[in-house]
Amino acid sequence: MSAISELSKLRRTGPVTPEEKAARRKETSHDNKAGYLFLLPWLVGLFVFTLGPILASFYLSLTDYSLIQAPNFLGLDNYERMLTDDRLHQSLKVTLIYVGVGVPLQLALALGVAVLLNKGMRGLAFYRSVFYLPSMLGGSVAIALLWRQIFGTTGLVNQVLQLLGLDATTGYVSDPDYALWTLILLNVWTFGSPMVIFLAGLRQIPTMYYEAAALDGASRISQFMRITMPLLSPIIFFNLVLQIINAFQAFTQAFVVSNGTGGPSDSTLFYTLYLYEQGFTRFDMGYASAMAWLLLAIIATFTAVNFLLAKFWVFYDD
């Protein structure tokens, strides 16, 4: 008889006398105490640093808390105020454009580079590191400052265009027509993280599918659309949800490029930047908390819609 069978038999037998039952309860209680002791740091973090602030922010969203005076209960006034706040509407417009344009372009570029790197070229590890590096630096203050210099009036872009004989004097980060698009370009440039995930997914697709398709005369494009895309769709879905959530929370780039104002003419007023302005510049913590809950609702809605639509295009090989 195997060891598993012996163990199963012992478990089925169980304690039969009251003394054995008391000993088993004592042993189980001792094991549970040890388990809870190891879980204690995580439980403290969950209740003190996560659930506590979440519940506190919801309460503050119903008040006019200003950090100096005690919160005064207002009910839903902060949420009603959002309906007539033009700058809030502008921040939502800017953020939705940033998410709607930046995320698809970033994922398309990441997938394209991943497909190229999957061809087995020499120095793959080097190229993978080079392309991944912007993902680590793209959200930093240093890169945002560099971006502002590159796209400034006397920046690198204009200098290159002038060398080509063009009369380039536009300050792309100071012109309302171009400022947001420079930030979208910065977001697209940080495609390394989804690219690495795409590359890992491409390595998991069996080559026999491509070999069989080639024997049947399928073109490279047909193989990509009928083999690569369906088998990679769970990875695409994962990256899509992750990048949408990250894009909605983008803050540093707009803060640095616009000096925290969302300018010029509120063209880079991201939702998170306006939330920060309300909370830490005007100290209107009640309204900022209500805005945080609205942002949570928006991200949750986008995520839920993505999960609902996933059944129409995500292919799970089960």
C-alpha positions as a Markdown table, in Angstrom:
| # | Residue | x | y | z |
|---|---|---|---|---|
| 1 | Met | 0.0 | 0.0 | 0.0 |
| 2 | Ser | 1.4 | 3.4 | -0.9 |
| 3 | Ala | 2.2 | 6.2 | 1.6 |
| 4 | Ile | -0.6 | 8.3 | 0.2 |
| 5 | Ser | -3.1 | 5.6 | 0.9 |
| 6 | Glu | -1.8 | 5.1 | 4.4 |
| 7 | Leu | -2.1 | 8.9 | 5.0 |
| 8 | Ser | -5.6 | 9.0 | 3.7 |
| 9 | Lys | -6.6 | 6.0 | 5.9 |
| 10 | Leu | -5.2 | 7.8 | 9.0 |
| 11 | Arg | -7.1 | 11.0 | 8.1 |
| 12 | Arg | -10.4 | 9.1 | 7.6 |
| 13 | Thr | -10.0 | 7.3 | 10.9 |
| 14 | Gly | -9.7 | 10.4 | 13.0 |
| 15 | Pro | -9.9 | 10.6 | 16.8 |
| 16 | Val | -12.3 | 8.3 | 18.5 |
| 17 | Thr | -12.0 | 9.0 | 22.3 |
| 18 | Pro | -12.7 | 12.4 | 24.0 |
| 19 | Glu | -9.0 | 12.5 | 25.0 |
| 20 | Glu | -7.9 | 12.1 | 21.4 |
| 21 | Lys | -10.3 | 14.8 | 20.2 |
| 22 | Ala | -9.0 | 17.2 | 22.9 |
| 23 | Ala | -5.4 | 16.5 | 21.9 |
| 24 | Arg | -6.3 | 17.0 | 18.2 |
| 25 | Arg | -8.0 | 20.4 | 18.9 |
| 26 | Lys | -5.0 | 21.5 | 21.0 |
| 27 | Glu | -2.7 | 20.6 | 18.2 |
| 28 | Thr | -4.8 | 22.3 | 15.6 |
| 29 | Ser | -5.1 | 25.4 | 17.8 |
| 30 | His | -1.3 | 25.5 | 18.2 |
| 31 | Asp | -0.9 | 25.3 | 14.4 |
| 32 | Asn | -3.4 | 28.1 | 13.8 |
| 33 | Lys | -1.7 | 30.4 | 16.2 |
| 34 | Ala | 1.6 | 29.9 | 14.4 |
| 35 | Gly | -0.1 | 30.6 | 11.1 |
| 36 | Tyr | -1.7 | 33.8 | 12.3 |
| 37 | Leu | 1.6 | 34.9 | 13.8 |
| 38 | Phe | 3.3 | 34.6 | 10.4 |
| 39 | Leu | 0.3 | 36.4 | 8.8 |
| 40 | Leu | 0.4 | 39.2 | 11.3 |
| 41 | Pro | 2.7 | 41.6 | 9.3 |
| 42 | Trp | 0.5 | 41.2 | 6.2 |
| 43 | Leu | -2.7 | 41.6 | 8.2 |
| 44 | Val | -1.4 | 44.8 | 9.9 |
| 45 | Gly | -0.4 | 46.2 | 6.4 |
| 46 | Leu | -3.8 | 45.3 | 5.0 |
| 47 | Phe | -5.9 | 46.9 | 7.7 |
| 48 | Val | -3.7 | 49.8 | 8.7 |
| 49 | Phe | -2.2 | 50.9 | 5.3 |
| 50 | Thr | -4.8 | 49.7 | 2.9 |
| 51 | Leu | -8.4 | 49.2 | 4.2 |
| 52 | Gly | -8.0 | 51.9 | 6.8 |
| 53 | Pro | -7.1 | 54.7 | 4.3 |
| 54 | Ile | -9.6 | 53.5 | 1.8 |
| 55 | Leu | -12.5 | 53.7 | 4.3 |
| 56 | Ala | -11.1 | 57.0 | 5.7 |
| 57 | Ser | -11.0 | 58.5 | 2.1 |
| 58 | Phe | -14.6 | 57.5 | 1.5 |
| 59 | Tyr | -15.7 | 59.3 | 4.7 |
| 60 | Leu | -13.6 | 62.3 | 3.8 |
| 61 | Ser | -15.2 | 62.4 | 0.4 |
| 62 | Leu | -18.5 | 63.2 | 2.2 |
| 63 | Thr | -16.9 | 66.2 | 4.1 |
| 64 | Asp | -15.2 | 69.5 | 3.5 |
| 65 | Tyr | -11.9 | 68.4 | 5.3 |
| 66 | Ser | -9.1 | 70.9 | 4.8 |
| 67 | Leu | -6.3 | 69.4 | 6.9 |
| 68 | Ile | -6.5 | 72.3 | 9.4 |
| 69 | Gln | -10.1 | 72.1 | 10.6 |
| 70 | Ala | -12.1 | 69.0 | 11.6 |
| 71 | Pro | -14.1 | 67.4 | 8.8 |
| 72 | Asn | -17.6 | 68.8 | 8.4 |
| 73 | Phe | -20.1 | 66.4 | 6.9 |
| 74 | Leu | -21.6 | 67.5 | 3.6 |
| 75 | Gly | -23.3 | 64.4 | 2.3 |
| 76 | Leu | -23.0 | 64.1 | -1.5 |
| 77 | Asp | -22.1 | 67.8 | -2.1 |
| 78 | Asn | -18.6 | 67.0 | -3.3 |
| 79 | Tyr | -19.9 | 64.5 | -5.9 |
| 80 | Glu | -22.6 | 67.0 | -7.1 |
| 81 | Arg | -19.8 | 69.7 | -7.4 |
| 82 | Met | -18.1 | 67.5 | -10.0 |
| 83 | Leu | -21.0 | 67.9 | -12.4 |
| 84 | Thr | -20.3 | 71.7 | -12.7 |
| 85 | Asp | -16.5 | 71.6 | -12.4 |
| 86 | Asp | -15.2 | 72.6 | -15.9 |
| 87 | Arg | -11.5 | 71.8 | -15.0 |
| 88 | Leu | -12.5 | 68.3 | -13.8 |
| 89 | His | -14.2 | 67.8 | -17.2 |
| 90 | Gln | -11.1 | 69.0 | -19.0 |
| 91 | Ser | -8.9 | 66.7 | -16.9 |
| 92 | Leu | -11.2 | 63.7 | -17.8 |
| 93 | Lys | -11.0 | 64.6 | -21.5 |
| 94 | Val | -7.2 | 64.9 | -21.4 |
| 95 | Thr | -6.8 | 61.6 | -19.5 |
| 96 | Leu | -9.2 | 59.7 | -21.8 |
| 97 | Ile | -7.3 | 60.9 | -24.9 |
| 98 | Tyr | -4.0 | 59.9 | -23.2 |
| 99 | Val | -5.4 | 56.4 | -22.4 |
| 100 | Gly | -7.3 | 55.9 | -25.7 |
| 101 | Val | -4.4 | 56.9 | -27.9 |
| 102 | Gly | -1.4 | 56.1 | -25.8 |
| 103 | Val | -2.2 | 52.5 | -24.7 |
| 104 | Pro | -3.1 | 51.1 | -28.2 |
| 105 | Leu | 0.0 | 52.7 | -29.8 |
| 106 | Gln | 2.2 | 51.4 | -26.9 |
| 107 | Leu | 0.9 | 47.9 | -27.2 |
| 108 | Ala | 1.2 | 47.8 | -31.0 |
| 109 | Leu | 4.8 | 49.0 | -30.8 |
| 110 | Ala | 5.6 | 46.5 | -28.0 |
| 111 | Leu | 4.1 | 43.6 | -30.0 |
| 112 | Gly | 5.9 | 44.6 | -33.2 |
| 113 | Val | 9.3 | 44.8 | -31.5 |
| 114 | Ala | 8.6 | 41.5 | -29.6 |
| 115 | Val | 7.9 | 39.8 | -32.9 |
| 116 | Leu | 11.1 | 41.1 | -34.4 |
| 117 | Leu | 13.1 | 40.0 | -31.3 |
| 118 | Asn | 11.5 | 36.6 | -31.4 |
| 119 | Lys | 13.2 | 35.8 | -34.7 |
| 120 | Gly | 16.3 | 34.5 | -32.9 |
| 121 | Met | 18.7 | 37.3 | -33.7 |
| 122 | Arg | 22.1 | 37.6 | -32.2 |
| 123 | Gly | 22.5 | 39.7 | -29.1 |
| 124 | Leu | 18.9 | 39.2 | -28.1 |
| 125 | Ala | 19.6 | 39.8 | -24.4 |
| 126 | Phe | 21.3 | 43.1 | -25.2 |
| 127 | Tyr | 18.4 | 44.4 | -27.4 |
| 128 | Arg | 15.8 | 43.2 | -24.8 |
| 129 | Ser | 17.6 | 45.2 | -22.1 |
| 130 | Val | 17.9 | 48.3 | -24.3 |
| 131 | Phe | 14.2 | 48.2 | -25.2 |
| 132 | Tyr | 13.2 | 47.5 | -21.6 |
| 133 | Leu | 15.3 | 50.3 | -20.1 |
| 134 | Pro | 12.8 | 53.1 | -20.9 |
| 135 | Ser | 10.1 | 51.3 | -19.0 |
| 136 | Met | 12.2 | 51.6 | -15.8 |
| 137 | Leu | 13.1 | 55.2 | -16.5 |
| 138 | Gly | 10.1 | 56.6 | -18.3 |
| 139 | Gly | 8.1 | 57.5 | -15.2 |
| 140 | Ser | 11.0 | 59.2 | -13.5 |
| 141 | Val | 11.4 | 62.9 | -12.9 |
| 142 | Ala | 14.8 | 62.8 | -14.8 |
| 143 | Ile | 13.3 | 61.5 | -18.0 |
| 144 | Ala | 10.4 | 64.0 | -17.8 |
| 145 | Leu | 12.9 | 66.8 | -17.4 |
| 146 | Leu | 14.9 | 65.4 | -20.4 |
| 147 | Trp | 11.7 | 65.2 | -22.4 |
| 148 | Arg | 10.9 | 68.8 | -21.7 |
| 149 | Gln | 14.4 | 69.8 | -22.9 |
| 150 | Ile | 14.2 | 67.6 | -26.1 |
| 151 | Phe | 10.8 | 69.1 | -27.1 |
| 152 | Gly | 11.5 | 72.7 | -25.9 |
| 153 | Thr | 11.8 | 75.7 | -28.2 |
| 154 | Thr | 15.6 | 75.2 | -28.5 |
| 155 | Gly | 15.4 | 71.5 | -27.9 |
| 156 | Leu | 16.9 | 68.6 | -29.8 |
| 157 | Val | 13.9 | 68.0 | -32.1 |
| 158 | Asn | 13.9 | 71.6 | -33.4 |
| 159 | Gln | 17.7 | 71.5 | -33.8 |
| 160 | Val | 17.4 | 68.4 | -36.0 |
| 161 | Leu | 14.6 | 69.9 | -38.0 |
| 162 | Gln | 16.6 | 73.1 | -38.5 |
| 163 | Leu | 19.5 | 71.0 | -39.8 |
| 164 | Leu | 17.1 | 69.7 | -42.4 |
| 165 | Gly | 16.4 | 73.2 | -43.5 |
| 166 | Leu | 13.0 | 73.6 | -41.8 |
| 167 | Asp | 12.0 | 76.7 | -39.8 |
| 168 | Ala | 11.3 | 74.8 | -36.6 |
| 169 | Thr | 10.8 | 77.2 | -33.6 |
| 170 | Thr | 7.7 | 75.5 | -32.0 |
| 171 | Gly | 8.0 | 74.7 | -28.3 |
| 172 | Tyr | 6.1 | 71.4 | -28.4 |
| 173 | Val | 5.7 | 71.2 | -24.6 |
| 174 | Ser | 4.6 | 74.8 | -24.4 |
| 175 | Asp | 2.1 | 74.7 | -27.3 |
| 176 | Pro | -1.4 | 73.5 | -26.3 |
| 177 | Asp | -1.8 | 71.8 | -29.7 |
| 178 | Tyr | 1.3 | 69.6 | -29.1 |
| 179 | Ala | 1.9 | 69.3 | -25.4 |
| 180 | Leu | -0.4 | 66.3 | -24.7 |
| 181 | Trp | 1.0 | 64.5 | -27.8 |
| 182 | Thr | 4.5 | 64.8 | -26.5 |
| 183 | Leu | 3.4 | 63.1 | -23.3 |
| 184 | Ile | 1.6 | 60.4 | -25.3 |
| 185 | Leu | 4.9 | 59.9 | -27.2 |
| 186 | Leu | 6.7 | 59.5 | -23.9 |
| 187 | Asn | 4.2 | 56.9 | -22.8 |
| 188 | Val | 4.6 | 55.0 | -26.1 |
| 189 | Trp | 8.4 | 55.1 | -25.7 |
| 190 | Thr | 8.1 | 53.1 | -22.4 |
| 191 | Phe | 6.9 | 50.0 | -24.3 |
| 192 | Gly | 9.6 | 47.8 | -22.8 |
| 193 | Ser | 7.5 | 46.2 | -20.0 |
| 194 | Pro | 4.7 | 44.9 | -22.2 |
| 195 | Met | 7.2 | 44.0 | -24.9 |
| 196 | Val | 9.0 | 41.6 | -22.5 |
| 197 | Ile | 5.7 | 40.0 | -21.6 |
| 198 | Phe | 4.8 | 39.6 | -25.3 |
| 199 | Leu | 8.2 | 38.1 | -26.0 |
| 200 | Ala | 7.6 | 35.5 | -23.2 |
| 201 | Gly | 4.2 | 34.7 | -24.7 |
| 202 | Leu | 5.6 | 34.3 | -28.2 |
| 203 | Arg | 8.2 | 31.8 | -27.0 |
| 204 | Gln | 5.4 | 29.6 | -25.7 |
| 205 | Ile | 3.7 | 29.2 | -29.1 |
| 206 | Pro | 4.7 | 25.8 | -30.6 |
| 207 | Thr | 6.6 | 26.1 | -33.9 |
| 208 | Met | 4.7 | 23.1 | -35.3 |
| 209 | Tyr | 1.7 | 25.4 | -36.0 |
| 210 | Tyr | 3.8 | 27.7 | -38.2 |
| 211 | Glu | 5.4 | 24.7 | -39.9 |
| 212 | Ala | 2.1 | 23.2 | -40.7 |
| 213 | Ala | 0.7 | 26.5 | -41.9 |
| 214 | Ala | 3.8 | 27.1 | -44.1 |
| 215 | Leu | 3.3 | 23.6 | -45.7 |
| 216 | Asp | -0.3 | 24.6 | -46.5 |
| 217 | Gly | 1.0 | 27.8 | -48.2 |
| 218 | Ala | -0.1 | 30.3 | -45.6 |
| 219 | Ser | 1.7 | 33.7 | -45.8 |
| 220 | Arg | 3.5 | 35.4 | -42.9 |
| 221 | Ile | 0.6 | 37.8 | -42.4 |
| 222 | Ser | -1.9 | 35.0 | -42.5 |
| 223 | Gln | 0.2 | 33.0 | -39.9 |
| 224 | Phe | 0.4 | 36.1 | -37.7 |
| 225 | Met | -3.3 | 36.8 | -37.9 |
| 226 | Arg | -4.5 | 33.2 | -37.6 |
| 227 | Ile | -1.9 | 31.6 | -35.3 |
| 228 | Thr | 0.0 | 34.3 | -33.4 |
| 229 | Met | -2.8 | 36.7 | -32.5 |
| 230 | Pro | -5.3 | 34.0 | -31.2 |
| 231 | Leu | -2.7 | 32.2 | -29.2 |
| 232 | Leu | -1.2 | 35.4 | -27.9 |
| 233 | Ser | -4.6 | 37.0 | -27.1 |
| 234 | Pro | -4.5 | 36.1 | -23.3 |
| 235 | Ile | -1.2 | 38.0 | -23.1 |
| 236 | Ile | -2.6 | 40.9 | -25.1 |
| 237 | Phe | -5.6 | 41.0 | -22.8 |
| 238 | Phe | -3.3 | 41.0 | -19.7 |
| 239 | Asn | -1.2 | 43.8 | -21.1 |
| 240 | Leu | -4.2 | 45.8 | -22.1 |
| 241 | Val | -5.8 | 45.8 | -18.7 |
| 242 | Leu | -2.5 | 46.5 | -17.0 |
| 243 | Gln | -1.5 | 49.4 | -19.2 |
| 244 | Ile | -5.0 | 51.0 | -19.1 |
| 245 | Ile | -4.8 | 51.0 | -15.3 |
| 246 | Asn | -1.3 | 52.5 | -15.4 |
| 247 | Ala | -2.3 | 55.1 | -17.9 |
| 248 | Phe | -5.2 | 56.4 | -15.8 |
| 249 | Gln | -2.7 | 56.8 | -12.9 |
| 250 | Ala | -0.1 | 58.7 | -15.0 |
| 251 | Phe | 1.1 | 61.7 | -13.0 |
| 252 | Thr | 4.9 | 62.4 | -12.9 |
| 253 | Gln | 5.3 | 63.3 | -16.6 |
| 254 | Ala | 2.5 | 65.8 | -16.7 |
| 255 | Phe | 3.6 | 67.3 | -13.3 |
| 256 | Val | 7.2 | 67.8 | -14.4 |
| 257 | Val | 6.6 | 69.0 | -18.0 |
| 258 | Ser | 3.9 | 71.5 | -16.9 |
| 259 | Asn | 5.5 | 72.5 | -13.6 |
| 260 | Gly | 2.5 | 71.1 | -11.8 |
| 261 | Thr | 0.0 | 73.4 | -13.5 |
| 262 | Gly | -1.4 | 71.1 | -16.2 |
| 263 | Gly | -0.6 | 73.8 | -18.8 |
| 264 | Pro | -0.4 | 75.2 | -21.3 |
| 265 | Ser | -4.1 | 76.0 | -21.2 |
| 266 | Asp | -4.9 | 72.9 | -19.2 |
| 267 | Ser | -3.8 | 70.8 | -22.2 |
| 268 | Thr | -1.8 | 68.4 | -20.0 |
| 269 | Leu | -4.1 | 68.5 | -17.0 |
| 270 | Phe | -4.3 | 64.8 | -16.2 |
| 271 | Tyr | -6.9 | 63.7 | -13.8 |
| 272 | Thr | -4.3 | 62.7 | -11.2 |
| 273 | Leu | -2.7 | 66.1 | -11.5 |
| 274 | Tyr | -5.9 | 67.9 | -10.9 |
| 275 | Leu | -6.6 | 65.6 | -7.9 |
| 276 | Tyr | -3.2 | 66.4 | -6.5 |
| 277 | Glu | -3.8 | 70.1 | -7.0 |
| 278 | Gln | -7.1 | 69.9 | -5.1 |
| 279 | Gly | -5.6 | 67.9 | -2.2 |
| 280 | Phe | -2.1 | 69.3 | -1.7 |
| 281 | Thr | -2.3 | 72.8 | -3.2 |
| 282 | Arg | -5.7 | 73.9 | -2.2 |
| 283 | Phe | -6.0 | 71.5 | 0.7 |
| 284 | Asp | -9.5 | 70.6 | -0.3 |
| 285 | Met | -9.1 | 67.0 | 0.9 |
| 286 | Gly | -12.8 | 66.3 | 0.8 |
| 287 | Tyr | -13.1 | 67.1 | -2.9 |
| 288 | Ala | -9.9 | 65.3 | -3.6 |
| 289 | Ser | -11.1 | 62.2 | -1.9 |
| 290 | Ala | -14.3 | 62.3 | -3.9 |
| 291 | Met | -12.2 | 62.6 | -7.1 |
| 292 | Ala | -10.2 | 59.6 | -6.0 |
| 293 | Trp | -13.3 | 57.5 | -5.7 |
| 294 | Leu | -14.5 | 58.7 | -9.1 |
| 295 | Leu | -11.2 | 57.6 | -10.5 |
| 296 | Leu | -11.5 | 54.2 | -8.9 |
| 297 | Ala | -15.0 | 53.8 | -10.4 |
| 298 | Ile | -13.8 | 54.8 | -13.8 |
| 299 | Ile | -10.9 | 52.3 | -13.7 |
| 300 | Ala | -13.1 | 49.6 | -12.3 |
| 301 | Thr | -15.6 | 50.2 | -15.1 |
| 302 | Phe | -13.0 | 50.0 | -17.9 |
| 303 | Thr | -11.6 | 46.8 | -16.3 |
| 304 | Ala | -15.1 | 45.2 | -16.0 |
| 305 | Val | -15.9 | 46.1 | -19.6 |
| 306 | Asn | -12.6 | 44.6 | -20.8 |
| 307 | Phe | -13.4 | 41.4 | -18.9 |
| 308 | Leu | -16.9 | 41.3 | -20.4 |
| 309 | Leu | -15.6 | 41.8 | -23.9 |
| 310 | Ala | -12.7 | 39.3 | -23.5 |
| 311 | Lys | -15.0 | 36.3 | -24.2 |
| 312 | Phe | -15.4 | 37.6 | -27.8 |
| 313 | Trp | -11.7 | 37.8 | -28.7 |
| 314 | Val | -9.5 | 36.1 | -26.0 |
| 315 | Phe | -8.6 | 32.5 | -26.8 |
| 316 | Tyr | -7.8 | 30.2 | -24.0 |
| 317 | Asp | -6.4 | 26.8 | -25.1 |
| 318 | Asp | -8.5 | 24.7 | -22.7 |
